[in-house]
PDB file of C-alpha atoms in Angstrom:
ATOM      1  CA  UNK W  12      -4.230  11.915   3.849  1.00  0.00           C
ATOM      2  CA  UNK W  13      -1.239  14.193   3.581  1.00  0.00           C
ATOM      3  CA  UNK W  14      -0.080  13.587   7.131  1.00  0.00           C
ATOM      4  CA  UNK W  15       1.198  10.152   6.092  1.00  0.00           C
ATOM      5  CA  UNK W  16       3.894  11.766   3.959  1.00  0.00           C
ATOM      6  CA  UNK W  17       7.429  12.659   4.789  1.00  0.00           C
ATOM      7  CA  UNK W  18       9.712   9.635   5.091  1.00  0.00           C
ATOM      8  CA  UNK W  19      13.124  11.158   4.528  1.00  0.00           C
ATOM      9  CA  UNK W  20      15.007  13.577   6.700  1.00  0.00           C
ATOM     10  CA  UNK W  21      17.236  16.508   5.741  1.00  0.00           C
ATOM     11  CA  UNK W  22      19.611  15.845   2.831  1.00  0.00           C
ATOM     12  CA  UNK W  23      17.773  12.605   2.044  1.00  0.00           C
ATOM     13  CA  UNK W  24      18.760  10.785   5.247  1.00  0.00           C
ATOM     14  CA  UNK W  25      16.343   8.042   6.262  1.00  0.00           C
ATOM     15  CA  UNK W  26      14.389   8.436   9.465  1.00  0.00           C
ATOM     16  CA  UNK W  27      13.050   5.632  11.639  1.00  0.00           C
ATOM     17  CA  UNK W  28       9.347   5.032  11.147  1.00  0.00           C
ATOM     18  CA  UNK W  29       7.133   4.417  14.133  1.00  0.00           C
ATOM     19  CA  UNK W  30       5.676   0.867  14.192  1.00  0.00           C
ATOM     20  CA  UNK W  31       2.462   0.716  12.181  1.00  0.00           C
ATOM     21  CA  UNK W  32       3.452   3.452   9.740  1.00  0.00           C
ATOM     22  CA  UNK W  33       3.093   2.427   6.068  1.00  0.00           C
ATOM     23  CA  UNK W  34       6.619   2.217   4.705  1.00  0.00           C
ATOM     24  CA  UNK W  35       6.434   0.359   1.359  1.00  0.00           C
ATOM     25  CA  UNK W  36       4.071  -1.035  -1.272  1.00  0.00           C
ATOM     26  CA  UNK W  37       4.672  -4.060  -3.484  1.00  0.00           C
ATOM     27  CA  UNK W  38       2.804  -5.320  -6.542  1.00  0.00           C
ATOM     28  CA  UNK W  39       2.863  -9.012  -7.384  1.00  0.00           C
ATOM     29  CA  UNK W  40       2.217  -9.532 -11.099  1.00  0.00           C
ATOM     30  CA  UNK W  41       2.488 -12.294 -13.710  1.00  0.00           C
ATOM     31  CA  UNK W  42       4.464 -10.423 -16.362  1.00  0.00           C
ATOM     32  CA  UNK W  43       7.285  -8.535 -14.698  1.00  0.00           C
ATOM     33  CA  UNK W  44       8.705  -6.936 -17.853  1.00  0.00           C
ATOM     34  CA  UNK W  45       5.342  -5.732 -19.210  1.00  0.00           C
ATOM     35  CA  UNK W  46       4.334  -4.466 -15.759  1.00  0.00           C
ATOM     36  CA  UNK W  47       7.561  -2.456 -15.549  1.00  0.00           C
ATOM     37  CA  UNK W  48       6.782  -0.954 -18.958  1.00  0.00           C
ATOM     38  CA  UNK W  49       3.275   0.062 -17.868  1.00  0.00           C
ATOM     39  CA  UNK W  50       4.246   1.748 -14.599  1.00  0.00           C
ATOM     40  CA  UNK W  51       7.394   3.221 -16.061  1.00  0.00           C
ATOM     41  CA  UNK W  52       5.293   4.997 -18.692  1.00  0.00           C
ATOM     42  CA  UNK W  53       2.513   5.895 -16.227  1.00  0.00           C
ATOM     43  CA  UNK W  54       4.562   7.228 -13.311  1.00  0.00           C
ATOM     44  CA  UNK W  55       8.016   7.796 -14.796  1.00  0.00           C
ATOM     45  CA  UNK W  56       9.553   4.991 -12.747  1.00  0.00           C
ATOM     46  CA  UNK W  57      12.856   3.306 -13.476  1.00  0.00           C
ATOM     47  CA  UNK W  58      13.819  -0.053 -12.000  1.00  0.00           C
ATOM     48  CA  UNK W  59      16.689  -1.872 -10.324  1.00  0.00           C
ATOM     49  CA  UNK W  60      16.930  -5.457  -9.016  1.00  0.00           C
ATOM     50  CA  UNK W  61      15.833  -6.112  -5.448  1.00  0.00           C
ATOM     51  CA  UNK W  62      15.976  -9.142  -3.108  1.00  0.00           C
ATOM     52  CA  UNK W  63      15.076 -12.384  -4.913  1.00  0.00           C
ATOM     53  CA  UNK W  64      14.103 -14.628  -1.959  1.00  0.00           C
ATOM     54  CA  UNK W  65      10.475 -14.753  -3.124  1.00  0.00           C
ATOM     55  CA  UNK W  66      11.304 -14.798  -6.841  1.00  0.00           C
ATOM     56  CA  UNK W  67      12.091 -12.123  -9.458  1.00  0.00           C
ATOM     57  CA  UNK W  68      11.704  -8.679  -7.904  1.00  0.00           C
ATOM     58  CA  UNK W  69      12.585  -5.082  -8.765  1.00  0.00           C
ATOM     59  CA  UNK W  70      12.463  -1.790  -6.923  1.00  0.00           C
ATOM     60  CA  UNK W  71      10.839   1.164  -8.637  1.00  0.00           C
ATOM     61  CA  UNK W  72      12.819   4.402  -8.571  1.00  0.00           C
ATOM     62  CA  UNK W  73      11.629   7.967  -9.048  1.00  0.00           C
ATOM     63  CA  UNK W  74      14.562  10.255  -9.818  1.00  0.00           C
ATOM     64  CA  UNK W  75      16.815   7.602  -8.307  1.00  0.00           C
ATOM     65  CA  UNK W  76      14.795   7.300  -5.079  1.00  0.00           C
ATOM     66  CA  UNK W  77      13.020   4.063  -4.082  1.00  0.00           C
ATOM     67  CA  UNK W  78       9.223   4.317  -4.045  1.00  0.00           C
ATOM     68  CA  UNK W  79       7.729   0.817  -4.577  1.00  0.00           C
ATOM     69  CA  UNK W  80       8.454  -2.806  -5.475  1.00  0.00           C
ATOM     70  CA  UNK W  81       7.207  -5.167  -8.176  1.00  0.00           C
ATOM     71  CA  UNK W  82       7.562  -8.943  -7.945  1.00  0.00           C
ATOM     72  CA  UNK W  83       6.671 -11.815 -10.249  1.00  0.00           C
ATOM     73  CA  UNK W  84       4.076 -14.340  -9.141  1.00  0.00           C
ATOM     74  CA  UNK W  85       4.997 -18.031  -9.356  1.00  0.00           C
ATOM     75  CA  UNK W  86       3.636 -19.345 -12.690  1.00  0.00           C
ATOM     76  CA  UNK W  87       2.160 -22.464 -11.063  1.00  0.00           C
ATOM     77  CA  UNK W  88       0.100 -20.586  -8.478  1.00  0.00           C
ATOM     78  CA  UNK W  89      -3.213 -18.825  -9.058  1.00  0.00           C
ATOM     79  CA  UNK W  90      -2.653 -15.871  -6.735  1.00  0.00           C
ATOM     80  CA  UNK W  91      -4.315 -12.455  -7.038  1.00  0.00           C
ATOM     81  CA  UNK W  92      -2.509  -9.630  -8.806  1.00  0.00           C
ATOM     82  CA  UNK W  93      -2.617  -6.854  -6.224  1.00  0.00           C
ATOM     83  CA  UNK W  94      -0.802  -4.000  -4.542  1.00  0.00           C
ATOM     84  CA  UNK W  95       0.098  -4.742  -0.913  1.00  0.00           C
ATOM     85  CA  UNK W  96       1.091  -2.122   1.684  1.00  0.00           C
ATOM     86  CA  UNK W  97       3.773  -2.887   4.272  1.00  0.00           C
ATOM     87  CA  UNK W  98       3.542  -1.507   7.806  1.00  0.00           C
ATOM     88  CA  UNK W  99       6.739  -0.886   9.723  1.00  0.00           C
ATOM     89  CA  UNK W 100       7.788  -2.882  12.772  1.00  0.00           C
ATOM     90  CA  UNK W 101      10.674  -3.132  15.220  1.00  0.00           C
ATOM     91  CA  UNK W 102      10.030  -6.871  15.695  1.00  0.00           C
ATOM     92  CA  UNK W 103       8.177  -8.763  12.950  1.00  0.00           C
ATOM     93  CA  UNK W 104       8.490 -12.086  14.794  1.00  0.00           C
ATOM     94  CA  UNK W 105       6.548 -10.727  17.749  1.00  0.00           C
ATOM     95  CA  UNK W 106       3.991  -9.093  15.446  1.00  0.00           C
ATOM     96  CA  UNK W 107       3.506 -12.353  13.542  1.00  0.00           C
ATOM     97  CA  UNK W 108       2.564 -14.074  16.792  1.00  0.00           C
ATOM     98  CA  UNK W 109       0.236 -11.202  17.682  1.00  0.00           C
ATOM     99  CA  UNK W 110      -1.455 -11.458  14.272  1.00  0.00           C
ATOM    100  CA  UNK W 111      -2.147 -15.158  14.904  1.00  0.00           C
ATOM    101  CA  UNK W 112      -3.424 -14.563  18.446  1.00  0.00           C
ATOM    102  CA  UNK W 113      -5.809 -11.879  17.168  1.00  0.00           C
ATOM    103  CA  UNK W 114      -7.422 -14.086  14.519  1.00  0.00           C
ATOM    104  CA  UNK W 115      -5.278 -13.152  11.523  1.00  0.00           C
ATOM    105  CA  UNK W 116      -3.201 -15.454   9.324  1.00  0.00           C
ATOM    106  CA  UNK W 117       0.516 -15.405   8.546  1.00  0.00           C
ATOM    107  CA  UNK W 118       1.045 -16.507   4.948  1.00  0.00           C
ATOM    108  CA  UNK W 119       4.765 -15.812   4.485  1.00  0.00           C
ATOM    109  CA  UNK W 120       7.580 -15.424   7.018  1.00  0.00           C
ATOM    110  CA  UNK W 121       9.000 -14.166   9.163  1.00  0.00           C
ATOM    111  CA  UNK W 122      11.660 -14.182   6.450  1.00  0.00           C
ATOM    112  CA  UNK W 123      14.974 -12.378   5.958  1.00  0.00           C
ATOM    113  CA  UNK W 124      15.241 -10.531   2.644  1.00  0.00           C
ATOM    114  CA  UNK W 125      19.025 -10.555   2.191  1.00  0.00           C
ATOM    115  CA  UNK W 126      20.473  -7.496   3.943  1.00  0.00           C
ATOM    116  CA  UNK W 127      17.387  -5.379   3.294  1.00  0.00           C
ATOM    117  CA  UNK W 128      15.296  -6.417   6.286  1.00  0.00           C
ATOM    118  CA  UNK W 129      12.813  -8.969   7.556  1.00  0.00           C
ATOM    119  CA  UNK W 130       9.214  -9.394   6.455  1.00  0.00           C
ATOM    120  CA  UNK W 131       5.904 -11.052   7.138  1.00  0.00           C
ATOM    121  CA  UNK W 132       2.959 -11.226   4.744  1.00  0.00           C
ATOM    122  CA  UNK W 133      -0.276 -11.671   6.659  1.00  0.00           C
ATOM    123  CA  UNK W 134      -4.023 -11.246   6.391  1.00  0.00           C
ATOM    124  CA  UNK W 135      -6.455  -9.788   8.893  1.00  0.00           C
ATOM    125  CA  UNK W 136      -9.505 -11.757  10.145  1.00  0.00           C
ATOM    126  CA  UNK W 137     -11.552 -10.541   7.168  1.00  0.00           C
ATOM    127  CA  UNK W 138      -8.938 -11.811   4.682  1.00  0.00           C
ATOM    128  CA  UNK W 139      -7.321  -8.513   3.628  1.00  0.00           C
ATOM    129  CA  UNK W 140      -3.608  -9.025   2.896  1.00  0.00           C
ATOM    130  CA  UNK W 141      -0.895  -6.709   4.209  1.00  0.00           C
ATOM    131  CA  UNK W 142       2.825  -6.864   4.887  1.00  0.00           C
ATOM    132  CA  UNK W 143       4.960  -6.108   7.932  1.00  0.00           C
ATOM    133  CA  UNK W 144       8.489  -4.829   7.428  1.00  0.00           C
ATOM    134  CA  UNK W 145      11.405  -4.669   9.874  1.00  0.00           C
ATOM    135  CA  UNK W 146      14.041  -2.506   8.214  1.00  0.00           C
ATOM    136  CA  UNK W 147      17.755  -3.249   8.117  1.00  0.00           C
ATOM    137  CA  UNK W 148      19.451  -1.641   5.105  1.00  0.00           C
ATOM    138  CA  UNK W 149      16.189  -0.943   3.265  1.00  0.00           C
ATOM    139  CA  UNK W 150      13.988   1.574   5.079  1.00  0.00           C
ATOM    140  CA  UNK W 151      11.211   1.683   2.522  1.00  0.00           C
ATOM    141  CA  UNK W 152      10.038   4.684   0.533  1.00  0.00           C
ATOM    142  CA  UNK W 153      12.836   7.215   0.215  1.00  0.00           C
ATOM    143  CA  UNK W 154      10.633  10.060  -1.049  1.00  0.00           C
ATOM    144  CA  UNK W 155       6.959  10.984  -0.775  1.00  0.00           C
ATOM    145  CA  UNK W 156       4.583  13.775  -1.637  1.00  0.00           C
ATOM    146  CA  UNK W 157       5.629  13.878  -5.312  1.00  0.00           C
ATOM    147  CA  UNK W 158       3.793  12.610  -8.413  1.00  0.00           C
ATOM    148  CA  UNK W 159       4.517   8.903  -8.763  1.00  0.00           C
ATOM    149  CA  UNK W 160       4.796   8.189  -5.029  1.00  0.00           C
ATOM    150  CA  UNK W 161       2.341   6.365  -2.738  1.00  0.00           C
ATOM    151  CA  UNK W 162       0.141   8.920  -0.996  1.00  0.00           C
ATOM    152  CA  UNK W 163      -2.260   6.880   1.167  1.00  0.00           C
ATOM    153  CA  UNK W 164      -3.370   3.343   2.037  1.00  0.00           C
ATOM    154  CA  UNK W 165      -6.943   2.467   2.851  1.00  0.00           C
ATOM    155  CA  UNK W 166      -8.568  -0.801   3.889  1.00  0.00           C
ATOM    156  CA  UNK W 167     -11.888  -1.453   2.154  1.00  0.00           C
ATOM    157  CA  UNK W 168     -13.937  -3.840   4.263  1.00  0.00           C
ATOM    158  CA  UNK W 169     -17.512  -4.663   5.222  1.00  0.00           C
ATOM    159  CA  UNK W 170     -17.564  -2.626   8.445  1.00  0.00           C
ATOM    160  CA  UNK W 171     -14.878  -0.931  10.502  1.00  0.00           C
ATOM    161  CA  UNK W 172     -15.682  -1.949  14.074  1.00  0.00           C
ATOM    162  CA  UNK W 173     -14.528  -5.569  14.111  1.00  0.00           C
ATOM    163  CA  UNK W 174     -11.393  -5.292  11.992  1.00  0.00           C
ATOM    164  CA  UNK W 175     -10.306  -2.019  13.622  1.00  0.00           C
ATOM    165  CA  UNK W 176      -9.889  -3.890  16.900  1.00  0.00           C
ATOM    166  CA  UNK W 177      -7.443  -6.257  15.169  1.00  0.00           C
ATOM    167  CA  UNK W 178      -5.258  -3.463  13.778  1.00  0.00           C
ATOM    168  CA  UNK W 179      -5.352  -1.501  17.033  1.00  0.00           C
ATOM    169  CA  UNK W 180      -4.159  -4.551  18.969  1.00  0.00           C
ATOM    170  CA  UNK W 181      -1.417  -5.541  16.525  1.00  0.00           C
ATOM    171  CA  UNK W 182      -0.066  -2.077  15.681  1.00  0.00           C
ATOM    172  CA  UNK W 183      -1.295   0.063  18.620  1.00  0.00           C
ATOM    173  CA  UNK W 184      -3.072   2.455  16.264  1.00  0.00           C
ATOM    174  CA  UNK W 185      -5.093   5.366  17.567  1.00  0.00           C
ATOM    175  CA  UNK W 186      -8.553   5.833  16.015  1.00  0.00           C
ATOM    176  CA  UNK W 187     -10.178   8.923  14.550  1.00  0.00           C
ATOM    177  CA  UNK W 188     -13.800   8.131  13.581  1.00  0.00           C
ATOM    178  CA  UNK W 189     -15.504  10.014  10.756  1.00  0.00           C
ATOM    179  CA  UNK W 190     -17.787  12.818  11.913  1.00  0.00           C
ATOM    180  CA  UNK W 191     -20.677  11.718   9.679  1.00  0.00           C
ATOM    181  CA  UNK W 192     -22.983   9.109  11.221  1.00  0.00           C
ATOM    182  CA  UNK W 193     -23.764   7.556   7.816  1.00  0.00           C
ATOM    183  CA  UNK W 194     -20.139   7.238   6.683  1.00  0.00           C
ATOM    184  CA  UNK W 195     -18.344   4.223   8.209  1.00  0.00           C
ATOM    185  CA  UNK W 196     -14.736   5.410   8.199  1.00  0.00           C
ATOM    186  CA  UNK W 197     -11.863   5.353  10.655  1.00  0.00           C
ATOM    187  CA  UNK W 198      -8.583   7.177  10.255  1.00  0.00           C
ATOM    188  CA  UNK W 199      -5.652   5.376  11.887  1.00  0.00           C
ATOM    189  CA  UNK W 200      -3.033   7.447  13.678  1.00  0.00           C
ATOM    190  CA  UNK W 201       0.486   6.723  14.885  1.00  0.00           C
ATOM    191  CA  UNK W 202       1.971   9.176  17.396  1.00  0.00           C
ATOM    192  CA  UNK W 203      -0.796  11.616  16.496  1.00  0.00           C
ATOM    193  CA  UNK W 204      -0.164  11.442  12.715  1.00  0.00           C
ATOM    194  CA  UNK W 205      -2.715  10.171  10.219  1.00  0.00           C
ATOM    195  CA  UNK W 206      -1.182   7.156   8.463  1.00  0.00           C
ATOM    196  CA  UNK W 207      -4.003   5.047   6.950  1.00  0.00           C
ATOM    197  CA  UNK W 208      -7.757   4.556   6.826  1.00  0.00           C
ATOM    198  CA  UNK W 209     -10.395   1.854   7.198  1.00  0.00           C
ATOM    199  CA  UNK W 210     -13.532   2.282   5.090  1.00  0.00           C
ATOM    200  CA  UNK W 211     -16.562   0.119   5.776  1.00  0.00           C
ATOM    201  CA  UNK W 212     -18.508  -0.147   2.507  1.00  0.00           C
ATOM    202  CA  UNK W 213     -20.819  -3.063   3.285  1.00  0.00           C
ATOM    203  CA  UNK W 214     -22.143  -4.810   0.197  1.00  0.00           C
ATOM    204  CA  UNK W 215     -20.463  -2.266  -2.097  1.00  0.00           C
ATOM    205  CA  UNK W 216     -17.313  -4.387  -2.063  1.00  0.00           C
ATOM    206  CA  UNK W 217     -16.613  -5.836  -5.529  1.00  0.00           C
ATOM    207  CA  UNK W 218     -18.129  -9.287  -5.929  1.00  0.00           C
ATOM    208  CA  UNK W 219     -14.874 -10.753  -7.181  1.00  0.00           C
ATOM    209  CA  UNK W 220     -12.861  -9.381  -4.245  1.00  0.00           C
ATOM    210  CA  UNK W 221     -13.303  -9.499  -0.515  1.00  0.00           C
ATOM    211  CA  UNK W 222     -11.877  -6.928   1.900  1.00  0.00           C
ATOM    212  CA  UNK W 223      -8.585  -5.526   0.621  1.00  0.00           C
ATOM    213  CA  UNK W 224      -6.101  -2.704   0.991  1.00  0.00           C
ATOM    214  CA  UNK W 225      -6.116   0.034  -1.659  1.00  0.00           C
ATOM    215  CA  UNK W 226      -3.051   2.180  -2.387  1.00  0.00           C
ATOM    216  CA  UNK W 227      -3.363   5.757  -3.665  1.00  0.00           C
ATOM    217  CA  UNK W 228      -0.595   7.234  -5.830  1.00  0.00           C
ATOM    218  CA  UNK W 229       0.010  10.957  -6.117  1.00  0.00           C
ATOM    219  CA  UNK W 230      -0.237  12.400  -9.656  1.00  0.00           C
ATOM    220  CA  UNK W 231       0.199  15.892 -11.081  1.00  0.00           C
ATOM    221  CA  UNK W 232      -3.054  15.779 -13.075  1.00  0.00           C
ATOM    222  CA  UNK W 233      -5.653  13.060 -12.513  1.00  0.00           C
ATOM    223  CA  UNK W 234      -7.442  13.499 -15.846  1.00  0.00           C
ATOM    224  CA  UNK W 235      -4.216  13.503 -17.835  1.00  0.00           C
ATOM    225  CA  UNK W 236      -3.069  10.388 -15.961  1.00  0.00           C
ATOM    226  CA  UNK W 237      -6.307   8.578 -16.796  1.00  0.00           C
ATOM    227  CA  UNK W 238      -5.852   9.325 -20.482  1.00  0.00           C
ATOM    228  CA  UNK W 239      -2.326   7.941 -20.385  1.00  0.00           C
ATOM    229  CA  UNK W 240      -3.457   4.890 -18.400  1.00  0.00           C
ATOM    230  CA  UNK W 241      -6.088   4.035 -21.020  1.00  0.00           C
ATOM    231  CA  UNK W 242      -3.534   4.389 -23.816  1.00  0.00           C
ATOM    232  CA  UNK W 243      -1.280   1.944 -21.939  1.00  0.00           C
ATOM    233  CA  UNK W 244      -4.002  -0.697 -21.610  1.00  0.00           C
ATOM    234  CA  UNK W 245      -5.317   0.101 -18.133  1.00  0.00           C
ATOM    235  CA  UNK W 246      -8.967   0.536 -17.108  1.00  0.00           C
ATOM    236  CA  UNK W 247     -10.874   3.192 -15.179  1.00  0.00           C
ATOM    237  CA  UNK W 248     -13.053   1.562 -12.512  1.00  0.00           C
ATOM    238  CA  UNK W 249     -14.302   4.708 -10.803  1.00  0.00           C
ATOM    239  CA  UNK W 250     -14.269   7.945 -12.760  1.00  0.00           C
ATOM    240  CA  UNK W 251     -12.359  10.982 -11.583  1.00  0.00           C
ATOM    241  CA  UNK W 252     -14.189  13.081  -9.009  1.00  0.00           C
ATOM    242  CA  UNK W 253     -13.329  15.884  -6.635  1.00  0.00           C
ATOM    243  CA  UNK W 254     -13.201  14.962  -2.969  1.00  0.00           C
ATOM    244  CA  UNK W 255     -12.072  16.391   0.312  1.00  0.00           C
ATOM    245  CA  UNK W 256      -8.427  15.466  -0.327  1.00  0.00           C
ATOM    246  CA  UNK W 257      -8.219  16.152  -4.061  1.00  0.00           C
ATOM    247  CA  UNK W 258      -9.262  14.783  -7.444  1.00  0.00           C
ATOM    248  CA  UNK W 259      -9.263  10.993  -7.289  1.00  0.00           C
ATOM    249  CA  UNK W 260     -10.031   8.003  -9.509  1.00  0.00           C
ATOM    250  CA  UNK W 261      -9.821   4.237  -9.036  1.00  0.00           C
ATOM    251  CA  UNK W 262      -8.193   2.261 -11.841  1.00  0.00           C
ATOM    252  CA  UNK W 263      -6.690  -1.099 -12.781  1.00  0.00           C
ATOM    253  CA  UNK W 264      -3.495  -1.942 -14.644  1.00  0.00           C
ATOM    254  CA  UNK W 265      -3.525  -4.339 -17.651  1.00  0.00           C
ATOM    255  CA  UNK W 266      -3.303  -7.398 -15.360  1.00  0.00           C
ATOM    256  CA  UNK W 267      -6.133  -6.157 -13.150  1.00  0.00           C
ATOM    257  CA  UNK W 268      -4.241  -4.782 -10.125  1.00  0.00           C
ATOM    258  CA  UNK W 269      -6.445  -2.092  -8.590  1.00  0.00           C
ATOM    259  CA  UNK W 270      -5.136   1.217  -7.263  1.00  0.00           C
ATOM    260  CA  UNK W 271      -6.219   4.835  -7.014  1.00  0.00           C
ATOM    261  CA  UNK W 272      -4.630   8.033  -8.297  1.00  0.00           C
ATOM    262  CA  UNK W 273      -5.048  11.354  -6.540  1.00  0.00           C
ATOM    263  CA  UNK W 274      -4.203  14.908  -7.471  1.00  0.00           C
ATOM    264  CA  UNK W 275      -3.867  16.676  -4.136  1.00  0.00           C
ATOM    265  CA  UNK W 276      -4.863  20.345  -3.846  1.00  0.00           C
ATOM    266  CA  UNK W 277      -1.965  22.644  -4.666  1.00  0.00           C
TER     267      UNK W 277
END
């Protein structure tokens, strides 16, 4: 997981991300103010206004550095409350066409977001939603590897083989299959670096959700974070456990947006 980190250069200068590299995550919620309160208390985020082309939107800051975005869902639309990862691109218009040709769907865009950049919101052939971001002034996450920052993005789907072909074609990912024969997992690489994963879980997918992307956030102490999350009105969906990459738990915020928290080995 840790190879996906490191998005800023010396002295905080932004570096260009290779196409396909996760560069941003956005949550679309119903109550923007209450959602800000929850994540501000959970992760120590502060907020500033962001582009408003798709409605009310704020950028989350950690020690003044941009780490994520939160937008407000239109009140007249019954859309899922969910975290969505954005993958970087040098040409979102071309990628949008490639998504369509490969059996995916383009739901929003290509669309200019003021001076920040250009985006597409799409779904893969299995229905999992993701974003594509072509940076202009906004390069995405300005800091990583610290508590309160996105640490990893993982697609949960029925099986890896079919959907992996889609992502390899669109983003030119390299594959790294899991060693275990009974564990359906692919790590996606860009220029030799691990950037994301695809986990085939078969019928273990939640009944109320189809295939979807899951974002992991780094925390200093998983168990302490879970206690705070419960006090703030969140829910624990999968209890904390120790894994290969650290102590991890899957949770939901008060509106039901699912994410994971991970305490990486120190």
